mmCIF file of C-alpha atoms and ligand atoms in Angstrom:
data_model
loop_
_atom_site.group_PDB
_atom_site.id
_atom_site.type_symbol
_atom_site.label_atom_id
_atom_site.label_comp_id
_atom_site.label_asym_id
_atom_site.label_seq_id
_atom_site.Cartn_x
_atom_site.Cartn_y
_atom_site.Cartn_z
ATOM 1 C CA MET S 1 14.098 0.895 25.109
ATOM 2 C CA ILE S 2 15.158 3.643 22.737
ATOM 3 C CA LEU S 3 16.449 2.745 19.280
ATOM 4 C CA ILE S 4 17.433 5.088 16.458
ATOM 5 C CA LEU S 5 17.393 3.996 12.828
ATOM 6 C CA LEU S 6 20.021 5.901 10.882
ATOM 7 C CA GLY S 7 20.608 5.559 7.147
ATOM 8 C CA ALA S 8 20.375 7.269 3.781
ATOM 9 C CA PRO S 9 17.097 7.638 1.855
ATOM 10 C CA GLY S 10 16.061 4.177 0.641
ATOM 11 C CA SER S 11 18.265 2.266 3.080
ATOM 12 C CA GLY S 12 15.125 0.609 4.519
ATOM 13 C CA LYS S 13 14.482 2.568 7.735
ATOM 14 C CA GLY S 14 10.694 2.688 7.266
ATOM 15 C CA THR S 15 10.472 -0.937 6.107
ATOM 16 C CA GLN S 16 12.470 -2.204 9.078
ATOM 17 C CA ALA S 17 10.805 0.098 11.622
ATOM 18 C CA LYS S 18 7.362 -1.249 10.702
ATOM 19 C CA ARG S 19 8.522 -4.861 11.121
ATOM 20 C CA LEU S 20 10.528 -4.269 14.305
ATOM 21 C CA THR S 21 8.169 -2.066 16.290
ATOM 22 C CA GLU S 22 5.550 -4.832 16.081
ATOM 23 C CA LYS S 23 8.029 -7.460 17.268
ATOM 24 C CA LEU S 24 9.569 -5.296 20.001
ATOM 25 C CA GLY S 25 6.427 -3.501 21.185
ATOM 26 C CA LEU S 26 7.987 -0.063 20.611
ATOM 27 C CA THR S 27 6.312 3.098 19.287
ATOM 28 C CA HIS S 28 7.454 3.953 15.759
ATOM 29 C CA LEU S 29 8.156 7.680 15.415
ATOM 30 C CA SER S 30 8.983 8.534 11.808
ATOM 31 C CA THR S 31 9.537 12.255 11.276
ATOM 32 C CA GLY S 32 8.981 11.743 7.527
ATOM 33 C CA ASP S 33 5.590 10.037 8.076
ATOM 34 C CA ILE S 34 4.469 12.656 10.619
ATOM 35 C CA LEU S 35 5.419 15.451 8.201
ATOM 36 C CA ARG S 36 3.686 13.761 5.232
ATOM 37 C CA GLU S 37 0.500 13.426 7.309
ATOM 38 C CA ALA S 38 0.734 17.130 8.215
ATOM 39 C CA VAL S 39 1.171 18.056 4.540
ATOM 40 C CA LYS S 40 -1.828 15.901 3.564
ATOM 41 C CA ALA S 41 -3.964 17.463 6.319
ATOM 42 C CA GLY S 42 -2.861 20.982 5.307
ATOM 43 C CA THR S 43 -1.836 21.934 8.859
ATOM 44 C CA ASP S 44 0.376 24.923 9.618
ATOM 45 C CA LEU S 45 3.333 22.549 10.134
ATOM 46 C CA GLY S 46 2.541 20.776 6.851
ATOM 47 C CA ASN S 47 2.353 24.059 4.930
ATOM 48 C CA LYS S 48 5.702 25.166 6.351
ATOM 49 C CA ALA S 49 7.372 21.784 5.669
ATOM 50 C CA LYS S 50 6.045 21.016 2.180
ATOM 51 C CA GLY S 51 8.468 23.100 0.112
ATOM 52 C CA PHE S 52 11.526 21.780 1.954
ATOM 53 C CA MET S 53 10.373 18.172 1.562
ATOM 54 C CA ASN S 54 9.504 18.430 -2.126
ATOM 55 C CA SER S 55 12.908 19.907 -2.909
ATOM 56 C CA GLY S 56 14.810 17.326 -0.819
ATOM 57 C CA GLU S 57 16.003 19.804 1.827
ATOM 58 C CA LEU S 58 15.742 19.269 5.570
ATOM 59 C CA VAL S 59 12.836 20.945 7.355
ATOM 60 C CA PRO S 60 14.141 23.570 9.866
ATOM 61 C CA ASP S 61 15.356 22.087 13.160
ATOM 62 C CA ASP S 62 13.016 24.049 15.456
ATOM 63 C CA LEU S 63 9.893 22.735 13.694
ATOM 64 C CA ILE S 64 11.220 19.178 13.881
ATOM 65 C CA ILE S 65 12.282 19.345 17.534
ATOM 66 C CA ASP S 66 8.892 20.738 18.651
ATOM 67 C CA MET S 67 7.086 18.102 16.587
ATOM 68 C CA ILE S 68 9.080 15.104 17.850
ATOM 69 C CA THR S 69 9.071 16.307 21.478
ATOM 70 C CA ALA S 70 5.261 16.503 21.379
ATOM 71 C CA LYS S 71 5.025 12.988 19.890
ATOM 72 C CA MET S 72 7.380 11.568 22.542
ATOM 73 C CA GLU S 73 5.296 13.186 25.321
ATOM 74 C CA GLU S 74 2.094 11.728 23.815
ATOM 75 C CA ASN S 75 3.610 8.226 23.791
ATOM 76 C CA ALA S 76 5.604 8.435 27.032
ATOM 77 C CA ALA S 77 3.673 5.615 28.704
ATOM 78 C CA GLY S 78 4.756 2.919 26.206
ATOM 79 C CA ALA S 79 7.696 0.469 26.242
ATOM 80 C CA GLY S 80 9.930 2.833 24.280
ATOM 81 C CA PHE S 81 10.561 4.384 20.891
ATOM 82 C CA MET S 82 12.057 3.563 17.572
ATOM 83 C CA LEU S 83 13.119 6.882 16.035
ATOM 84 C CA ASP S 84 13.168 6.733 12.222
ATOM 85 C CA GLY S 85 14.613 9.708 10.340
ATOM 86 C CA PHE S 86 15.491 11.662 13.466
ATOM 87 C CA PRO S 87 17.985 13.024 14.356
ATOM 88 C CA ARG S 88 19.118 14.152 10.934
ATOM 89 C CA ASN S 89 22.040 16.481 11.707
ATOM 90 C CA LEU S 90 24.391 17.245 14.604
ATOM 91 C CA ALA S 91 22.215 20.077 15.972
ATOM 92 C CA GLN S 92 19.214 17.721 16.209
ATOM 93 C CA ALA S 93 21.364 14.991 17.834
ATOM 94 C CA GLU S 94 22.598 17.437 20.451
ATOM 95 C CA ARG S 95 19.085 18.704 21.191
ATOM 96 C CA LEU S 96 17.886 15.099 21.541
ATOM 97 C CA SER S 97 20.692 14.316 23.940
ATOM 98 C CA GLU S 98 19.714 17.345 26.112
ATOM 99 C CA ILE S 99 16.056 16.264 26.123
ATOM 100 C CA PHE S 100 16.971 12.691 27.121
ATOM 101 C CA GLU S 101 19.387 13.884 29.816
ATOM 102 C CA LYS S 102 16.608 15.903 31.470
ATOM 103 C CA LYS S 103 14.306 12.861 31.391
ATOM 104 C CA ASN S 104 17.004 10.406 32.501
ATOM 105 C CA LEU S 105 16.646 8.433 29.275
ATOM 106 C CA VAL S 106 19.428 6.787 27.277
ATOM 107 C CA ILE S 107 19.716 5.694 23.658
ATOM 108 C CA ASP S 108 20.155 1.909 23.700
ATOM 109 C CA GLN S 109 21.338 1.498 20.116
ATOM 110 C CA VAL S 110 21.773 3.479 16.928
ATOM 111 C CA ILE S 111 21.219 1.060 14.062
ATOM 112 C CA TYR S 112 22.991 2.318 10.950
ATOM 113 C CA LEU S 113 21.624 0.757 7.751
ATOM 114 C CA ASN S 114 24.363 0.893 5.158
ATOM 115 C CA ALA S 115 23.742 0.273 1.426
ATOM 116 C CA PRO S 116 25.490 1.558 -1.734
ATOM 117 C CA GLU S 117 24.045 4.625 -3.462
ATOM 118 C CA ALA S 118 23.265 2.780 -6.719
ATOM 119 C CA GLU S 119 21.017 0.393 -4.767
ATOM 120 C CA LEU S 120 19.322 3.306 -2.950
ATOM 121 C CA VAL S 121 18.524 5.058 -6.244
ATOM 122 C CA LYS S 122 17.125 1.813 -7.694
ATOM 123 C CA ARG S 123 14.865 1.277 -4.660
ATOM 124 C CA LEU S 124 13.547 4.853 -4.604
ATOM 125 C CA SER S 125 12.873 4.956 -8.347
ATOM 126 C CA GLY S 126 10.797 1.755 -7.994
ATOM 127 C CA ARG S 127 8.778 2.841 -4.954
ATOM 128 C CA PHE S 128 4.980 3.364 -5.225
ATOM 129 C CA TYR S 129 2.286 3.672 -2.545
ATOM 130 C CA CYS S 130 -1.473 3.651 -2.164
ATOM 131 C CA PRO S 131 -2.820 7.111 -1.180
ATOM 132 C CA GLN S 132 -5.786 5.415 0.538
ATOM 133 C CA CYS S 133 -4.199 2.732 2.793
ATOM 134 C CA ASN S 134 -0.504 3.680 2.467
ATOM 135 C CA ALA S 135 0.487 0.138 1.360
ATOM 136 C CA GLY S 136 3.921 0.176 -0.261
ATOM 137 C CA TYR S 137 4.950 -1.500 -3.536
ATOM 138 C CA ASN S 138 8.234 -1.685 -5.335
ATOM 139 C CA TYR S 139 8.982 -2.427 -8.985
ATOM 140 C CA PRO S 140 10.198 -5.079 -9.623
ATOM 141 C CA MET S 141 10.624 -6.531 -6.125
ATOM 142 C CA HIS S 142 7.065 -6.248 -4.791
ATOM 143 C CA LEU S 143 4.465 -5.818 -7.540
ATOM 144 C CA PRO S 144 0.716 -5.303 -7.106
ATOM 145 C CA LYS S 145 -1.551 -8.008 -8.619
ATOM 146 C CA ASN S 146 -2.840 -5.505 -11.213
ATOM 147 C CA GLU S 147 -0.305 -3.098 -12.619
ATOM 148 C CA GLY S 148 -0.420 0.378 -11.045
ATOM 149 C CA VAL S 149 -3.335 -0.432 -8.711
ATOM 150 C CA CYS S 150 -3.413 -1.155 -4.950
ATOM 151 C CA ASP S 151 -4.309 -4.765 -4.022
ATOM 152 C CA ASN S 152 -6.333 -3.630 -0.981
ATOM 153 C CA GLU S 153 -8.151 -0.534 -2.203
ATOM 154 C CA GLY S 154 -8.081 -0.680 -5.998
ATOM 155 C CA GLU S 155 -6.672 2.878 -5.893
ATOM 156 C CA LYS S 156 -4.179 4.125 -8.479
ATOM 157 C CA LEU S 157 -0.664 3.910 -7.003
ATOM 158 C CA LEU S 158 1.361 7.101 -6.643
ATOM 159 C CA ARG S 159 5.019 8.048 -6.242
ATOM 160 C CA ARG S 160 6.279 10.304 -3.467
ATOM 161 C CA PRO S 161 7.103 13.739 -5.019
ATOM 162 C CA ASP S 162 10.581 13.510 -3.456
ATOM 163 C CA ASP S 163 11.263 10.215 -5.286
ATOM 164 C CA GLU S 164 11.698 12.090 -8.610
ATOM 165 C CA GLU S 165 15.243 11.545 -9.856
ATOM 166 C CA ASP S 166 16.584 15.085 -9.295
ATOM 167 C CA VAL S 167 15.110 15.264 -5.774
ATOM 168 C CA VAL S 168 16.579 11.839 -4.904
ATOM 169 C CA GLN S 169 20.027 13.159 -5.887
ATOM 170 C CA LYS S 170 19.458 16.211 -3.669
ATOM 171 C CA ARG S 171 18.339 14.023 -0.733
ATOM 172 C CA LEU S 172 21.428 11.847 -1.106
ATOM 173 C CA SER S 173 23.715 14.884 -1.104
ATOM 174 C CA VAL S 174 21.904 16.298 1.977
ATOM 175 C CA TYR S 175 22.461 12.911 3.650
ATOM 176 C CA ARG S 176 26.192 12.916 2.783
ATOM 177 C CA GLU S 177 26.698 16.487 4.014
ATOM 178 C CA GLN S 178 24.372 16.824 7.003
ATOM 179 C CA THR S 179 23.361 13.373 8.266
ATOM 180 C CA SER S 180 26.368 11.102 7.658
ATOM 181 C CA PRO S 181 28.466 12.921 10.347
ATOM 182 C CA LEU S 182 26.059 11.279 12.829
ATOM 183 C CA GLU S 183 27.614 7.886 11.978
ATOM 184 C CA GLU S 184 30.891 9.018 13.596
ATOM 185 C CA TYR S 185 29.099 11.000 16.339
ATOM 186 C CA TYR S 186 27.288 7.896 17.604
ATOM 187 C CA ARG S 187 30.179 5.514 16.852
ATOM 188 C CA SER S 188 32.402 7.596 19.136
ATOM 189 C CA GLN S 189 29.747 7.309 21.868
ATOM 190 C CA GLY S 190 29.932 3.503 21.532
ATOM 191 C CA ASN S 191 26.318 2.802 20.641
ATOM 192 C CA LEU S 192 26.364 2.575 16.836
ATOM 193 C CA VAL S 193 25.776 -0.812 15.208
ATOM 194 C CA GLU S 194 26.385 -1.009 11.464
ATOM 195 C CA ILE S 195 24.126 -3.377 9.515
ATOM 196 C CA ASP S 196 24.639 -4.397 5.895
ATOM 197 C CA ALA S 197 21.357 -3.165 4.381
ATOM 198 C CA ASN S 198 22.233 -4.382 0.887
ATOM 199 C CA THR S 199 20.614 -7.765 1.535
ATOM 200 C CA SER S 200 17.005 -8.955 1.615
ATOM 201 C CA PRO S 201 14.552 -7.206 3.977
ATOM 202 C CA ASP S 202 14.223 -10.479 5.967
ATOM 203 C CA GLN S 203 17.974 -10.777 6.408
ATOM 204 C CA VAL S 204 18.250 -7.145 7.562
ATOM 205 C CA THR S 205 15.435 -7.713 10.103
ATOM 206 C CA GLU S 206 17.217 -10.811 11.433
ATOM 207 C CA GLU S 207 20.483 -8.949 11.884
ATOM 208 C CA ILE S 208 18.812 -6.062 13.690
ATOM 209 C CA ILE S 209 16.940 -8.414 16.022
ATOM 210 C CA SER S 210 20.142 -10.242 16.829
ATOM 211 C CA SER S 211 21.852 -6.939 17.625
ATOM 212 C CA VAL S 212 18.959 -5.592 19.717
ATOM 213 C CA SER S 213 18.674 -8.828 21.696
ATOM 214 C CA LYS S 214 22.176 -8.133 23.029
ATOM 215 C CA VAL S 215 20.900 -4.829 24.477
ATOM 216 C CA LYS S 216 17.917 -6.577 26.044
ATOM 217 C CA THR S 217 20.105 -9.162 27.762
ATOM 218 C CA ALA S 218 22.936 -6.758 28.686
HETATM 219 P P1 AP5 Q 301 11.892 10.519 5.284
HETATM 220 O O1 AP5 Q 301 10.519 10.102 5.061
HETATM 221 O O2 AP5 Q 301 12.545 10.243 6.577
HETATM 222 O O3 AP5 Q 301 12.729 9.997 4.044
HETATM 223 P P2 AP5 Q 301 14.188 9.353 3.902
HETATM 224 O O4 AP5 Q 301 15.075 9.344 5.060
HETATM 225 O O5 AP5 Q 301 14.704 10.043 2.706
HETATM 226 O O6 AP5 Q 301 13.838 7.876 3.804
HETATM 227 P P3 AP5 Q 301 12.886 7.082 2.847
HETATM 228 O O7 AP5 Q 301 11.521 7.044 3.471
HETATM 229 O O8 AP5 Q 301 12.937 7.532 1.423
HETATM 230 O O9 AP5 Q 301 13.620 5.693 2.858
HETATM 231 P P4 AP5 Q 301 13.762 4.585 3.979
HETATM 232 O O10 AP5 Q 301 15.162 4.512 4.451
HETATM 233 O O11 AP5 Q 301 12.687 4.728 5.018
HETATM 234 O O12 AP5 Q 301 13.521 3.317 3.087
HETATM 235 P P5 AP5 Q 301 12.167 2.479 2.873
HETATM 236 O O13 AP5 Q 301 12.033 1.481 3.949
HETATM 237 O O14 AP5 Q 301 11.037 3.393 2.601
HETATM 238 O O15 AP5 Q 301 12.024 12.106 5.071
HETATM 239 C C1 AP5 Q 301 11.414 12.767 3.984
HETATM 240 C C2 AP5 Q 301 11.682 14.266 4.092
HETATM 241 O O16 AP5 Q 301 11.099 14.779 5.299
HETATM 242 C C3 AP5 Q 301 13.146 14.677 4.178
HETATM 243 O O17 AP5 Q 301 13.762 14.785 2.903
HETATM 244 C C4 AP5 Q 301 13.036 16.038 4.884
HETATM 245 O O18 AP5 Q 301 12.597 17.032 3.998
HETATM 246 C C5 AP5 Q 301 11.933 15.780 5.880
HETATM 247 N N1 AP5 Q 301 12.444 15.276 7.157
HETATM 248 C C6 AP5 Q 301 12.213 14.053 7.717
HETATM 249 N N2 AP5 Q 301 12.837 13.948 8.898
HETATM 250 C C7 AP5 Q 301 13.483 15.117 9.095
HETATM 251 C C8 AP5 Q 301 14.321 15.616 10.146
HETATM 252 N N3 AP5 Q 301 14.612 14.856 11.227
HETATM 253 N N4 AP5 Q 301 14.841 16.854 10.011
HETATM 254 C C9 AP5 Q 301 14.540 17.631 8.948
HETATM 255 N N5 AP5 Q 301 13.756 17.218 7.920
HETATM 256 C C10 AP5 Q 301 13.226 15.979 7.997
HETATM 257 O O19 AP5 Q 301 12.563 1.684 1.540
HETATM 258 C C11 AP5 Q 301 12.648 2.342 0.299
HETATM 259 C C12 AP5 Q 301 12.200 1.361 -0.807
HETATM 260 O O20 AP5 Q 301 13.128 0.271 -0.847
HETATM 261 C C13 AP5 Q 301 10.822 0.742 -0.528
HETATM 262 O O21 AP5 Q 301 10.125 0.625 -1.740
HETATM 263 C C14 AP5 Q 301 11.142 -0.634 0.061
HETATM 264 O O22 AP5 Q 301 10.166 -1.594 -0.259
HETATM 265 C C15 AP5 Q 301 12.478 -0.985 -0.605
HETATM 266 N N6 AP5 Q 301 13.354 -1.747 0.283
HETATM 267 C C16 AP5 Q 301 13.532 -1.574 1.626
HETATM 268 N N7 AP5 Q 301 14.441 -2.458 2.097
HETATM 269 C C17 AP5 Q 301 14.867 -3.181 1.026
HETATM 270 C C18 AP5 Q 301 15.820 -4.245 0.880
HETATM 271 N N8 AP5 Q 301 16.514 -4.734 1.920
HETATM 272 N N9 AP5 Q 301 16.011 -4.746 -0.361
HETATM 273 C C19 AP5 Q 301 15.308 -4.255 -1.439
HETATM 274 N N10 AP5 Q 301 14.388 -3.246 -1.355
HETATM 275 C C20 AP5 Q 301 14.177 -2.721 -0.126
#
């Protein structure tokens, strides 16, 4: 099964992907997570990507396509993929479609998580994570037991550099200009499912599972 999670920054792609890949037995491929790991490790890819990410711009398509193709090859033996944060513009969507055509693969569903911008900004400004175990927290929805400190590791919680207010505004405008055309692109292909992401994480998960179960039984 191949699922794509599409949605603006803060719409809940990462949160839902983590819950769903466990339930569905799929491999979670998040281009954002792979890039952040590369930046942390100081690899060539990470060094090339860092500036784009910290300013809220998209990383160049060729770097992303090579990176995601390699990850898909590595995980080809599994039950399928949940792509989170990829594709991100029409050029990437077209390249993905060519890759899948050659491998005789099809996209089962594109799950579009839709939430208003004011809610997205609120979520991103409240997001913190542990640099040691990557656990996520959100003020005021999901607080650690001790303020500013990870429950698991006791580490000081950090914010992603691209969650600073000005970078969030840039990421939202990049989404509007470059990524949102994918909503229509996949809708016209008949495999886009729109989910109201302005509800609780549990409710969003339920709706996605109900939608995906229709693919499984189709
Ligand atoms: P990426 O990591 O993909 O960032 P993003 O798309 O901006 O998404 P986020 O991770 O910020 O949000 P999300 O939708 O995953 O929401 P989350 O679940 O975390 O990309 C980062 C950068 O990498 C890009 O800017 C670009 O530079 C580069 N990049 C990545 N992919 C690329 C590509 N394909 N091409 C080129 N460049 C690429 O939730 C956010 C917060 O909200 C959390 O705190 C969470 O707890 C909370 N939350 C989630 N759901 C709910 C809910 N239902 N109610 C209340 N709170 C909620």
